Amino acid sequence: MAKIGLVSHLIYGALSDKIGRRPVFMFGAIFTIAFGVPMFMLINTGAIIMVIVAVALSLLFSHDPIFAVEASWFSEQFPANVRSSGISLGYNGASVIAGLLPIIATGMFGAFGWIGPALMFSALGVVSTCCAFAMRETAPAVLDRNGRNANTERSLAA
């Protein structure tokens, strides 16, 4: 699966340069929403092939499109003079929350069974989708195609 991820990250990254960061990220976020319950249903079959299919689909269509573009897209949200600090603050702040998710998922599993973590997985897709709508597009090819110079767009964020 790691070999597939190496290739898919490159494909999603190249695609984000052509069509934009937001559409690629949104694809992964919306897939996350839709696949939460089916993924856990596949895992709950207990059949090793179904577990592998669930994990592979989740990585390929949820994880990979999001992670392939987030480093460039998130850091491009900040002007160059504060980019490192801005992305570091966001990354580390999110890590505090993300670090608690396994504990929360375990508690939800204890209270609601497998549907609790499945709905939490989908809810994280909803949060990602809402954030993506609020963020501006930064892919230079898309900005040029829309008649906006990437440097002008970045200077507006300052």
mmCIF file of N, CA and C in Angstrom, residues 2 8 14 18 26 28 33 73-74 78 92 96-97 116 120 128 133 142 152 154 158:
data_model
loop_
_atom_site.group_PDB
_atom_site.id
_atom_site.type_symbol
_atom_site.label_atom_id
_atom_site.label_comp_id
_atom_site.label_asym_id
_atom_site.label_seq_id
_atom_site.Cartn_x
_atom_site.Cartn_y
_atom_site.Cartn_z
ATOM 1 N N ALA A 2 2.030 1.158 0.610
ATOM 2 C CA ALA A 2 2.904 2.330 0.636
ATOM 3 C C ALA A 2 3.358 2.710 -0.766
ATOM 4 N N SER A 8 0.334 7.801 -5.770
ATOM 5 C CA SER A 8 -0.888 8.615 -5.724
ATOM 6 C C SER A 8 -0.614 10.026 -5.204
ATOM 7 N N ALA A 14 0.390 16.715 -8.669
ATOM 8 C CA ALA A 14 0.424 17.250 -10.037
ATOM 9 C C ALA A 14 -0.960 17.725 -10.461
ATOM 10 N N LYS A 18 -2.622 21.612 -11.655
ATOM 11 C CA LYS A 18 -3.393 21.872 -12.874
ATOM 12 C C LYS A 18 -4.806 22.393 -12.599
ATOM 13 N N MET A 26 -10.903 18.804 -1.664
ATOM 14 C CA MET A 26 -12.349 18.568 -1.487
ATOM 15 C C MET A 26 -12.728 17.142 -1.865
ATOM 16 N N GLY A 28 -10.929 14.471 -1.497
ATOM 17 C CA GLY A 28 -10.586 13.638 -0.355
ATOM 18 C C GLY A 28 -11.500 13.857 0.833
ATOM 19 N N ILE A 33 -16.281 11.849 4.116
ATOM 20 C CA ILE A 33 -17.655 11.909 4.622
ATOM 21 C C ILE A 33 -18.439 10.675 4.181
ATOM 22 N N TRP A 73 -0.739 23.930 0.059
ATOM 23 C CA TRP A 73 -1.918 24.789 0.130
ATOM 24 C C TRP A 73 -1.996 25.541 1.453
ATOM 25 N N PHE A 74 -1.761 24.845 2.545
ATOM 26 C CA PHE A 74 -1.872 25.493 3.844
ATOM 27 C C PHE A 74 -0.799 26.561 4.009
ATOM 28 N N PHE A 78 -0.422 31.857 3.897
ATOM 29 C CA PHE A 78 0.261 32.889 4.667
ATOM 30 C C PHE A 78 1.223 33.667 3.779
ATOM 31 N N ASN A 92 0.858 22.581 14.663
ATOM 32 C CA ASN A 92 1.012 22.131 16.046
ATOM 33 C C ASN A 92 -0.280 22.266 16.844
ATOM 34 N N VAL A 96 -2.462 18.922 18.657
ATOM 35 C CA VAL A 96 -3.000 18.769 20.012
ATOM 36 C C VAL A 96 -4.381 18.120 19.950
ATOM 37 N N ILE A 97 -5.197 18.583 19.024
ATOM 38 C CA ILE A 97 -6.543 18.017 18.865
ATOM 39 C C ILE A 97 -6.464 16.608 18.297
ATOM 40 N N GLY A 116 -19.942 4.797 16.280
ATOM 41 C CA GLY A 116 -19.387 6.019 16.871
ATOM 42 C C GLY A 116 -18.129 6.487 16.160
ATOM 43 N N MET A 120 -17.541 9.660 13.580
ATOM 44 C CA MET A 120 -16.486 10.625 13.881
ATOM 45 C C MET A 120 -15.585 10.805 12.659
ATOM 46 N N SER A 128 -13.237 19.220 7.471
ATOM 47 C CA SER A 128 -12.274 19.502 6.401
ATOM 48 C C SER A 128 -12.930 20.190 5.213
ATOM 49 N N PHE A 133 -13.782 25.197 2.007
ATOM 50 C CA PHE A 133 -14.623 26.252 1.427
ATOM 51 C C PHE A 133 -14.170 27.633 1.888
ATOM 52 N N VAL A 142 -4.169 27.959 -11.695
ATOM 53 C CA VAL A 142 -5.583 28.323 -11.565
ATOM 54 C C VAL A 142 -5.720 29.834 -11.429
ATOM 55 N N THR A 152 0.032 38.819 -6.914
ATOM 56 C CA THR A 152 -0.993 39.748 -6.449
ATOM 57 C C THR A 152 -1.857 39.078 -5.387
ATOM 58 N N ARG A 154 -1.090 36.610 -3.424
ATOM 59 C CA ARG A 154 -0.341 36.410 -2.170
ATOM 60 C C ARG A 154 -0.168 37.731 -1.421
ATOM 61 N N ALA A 158 -1.301 39.616 2.843
ATOM 62 C CA ALA A 158 -0.403 40.283 3.799
ATOM 63 C C ALA A 158 -1.093 41.309 4.644
#
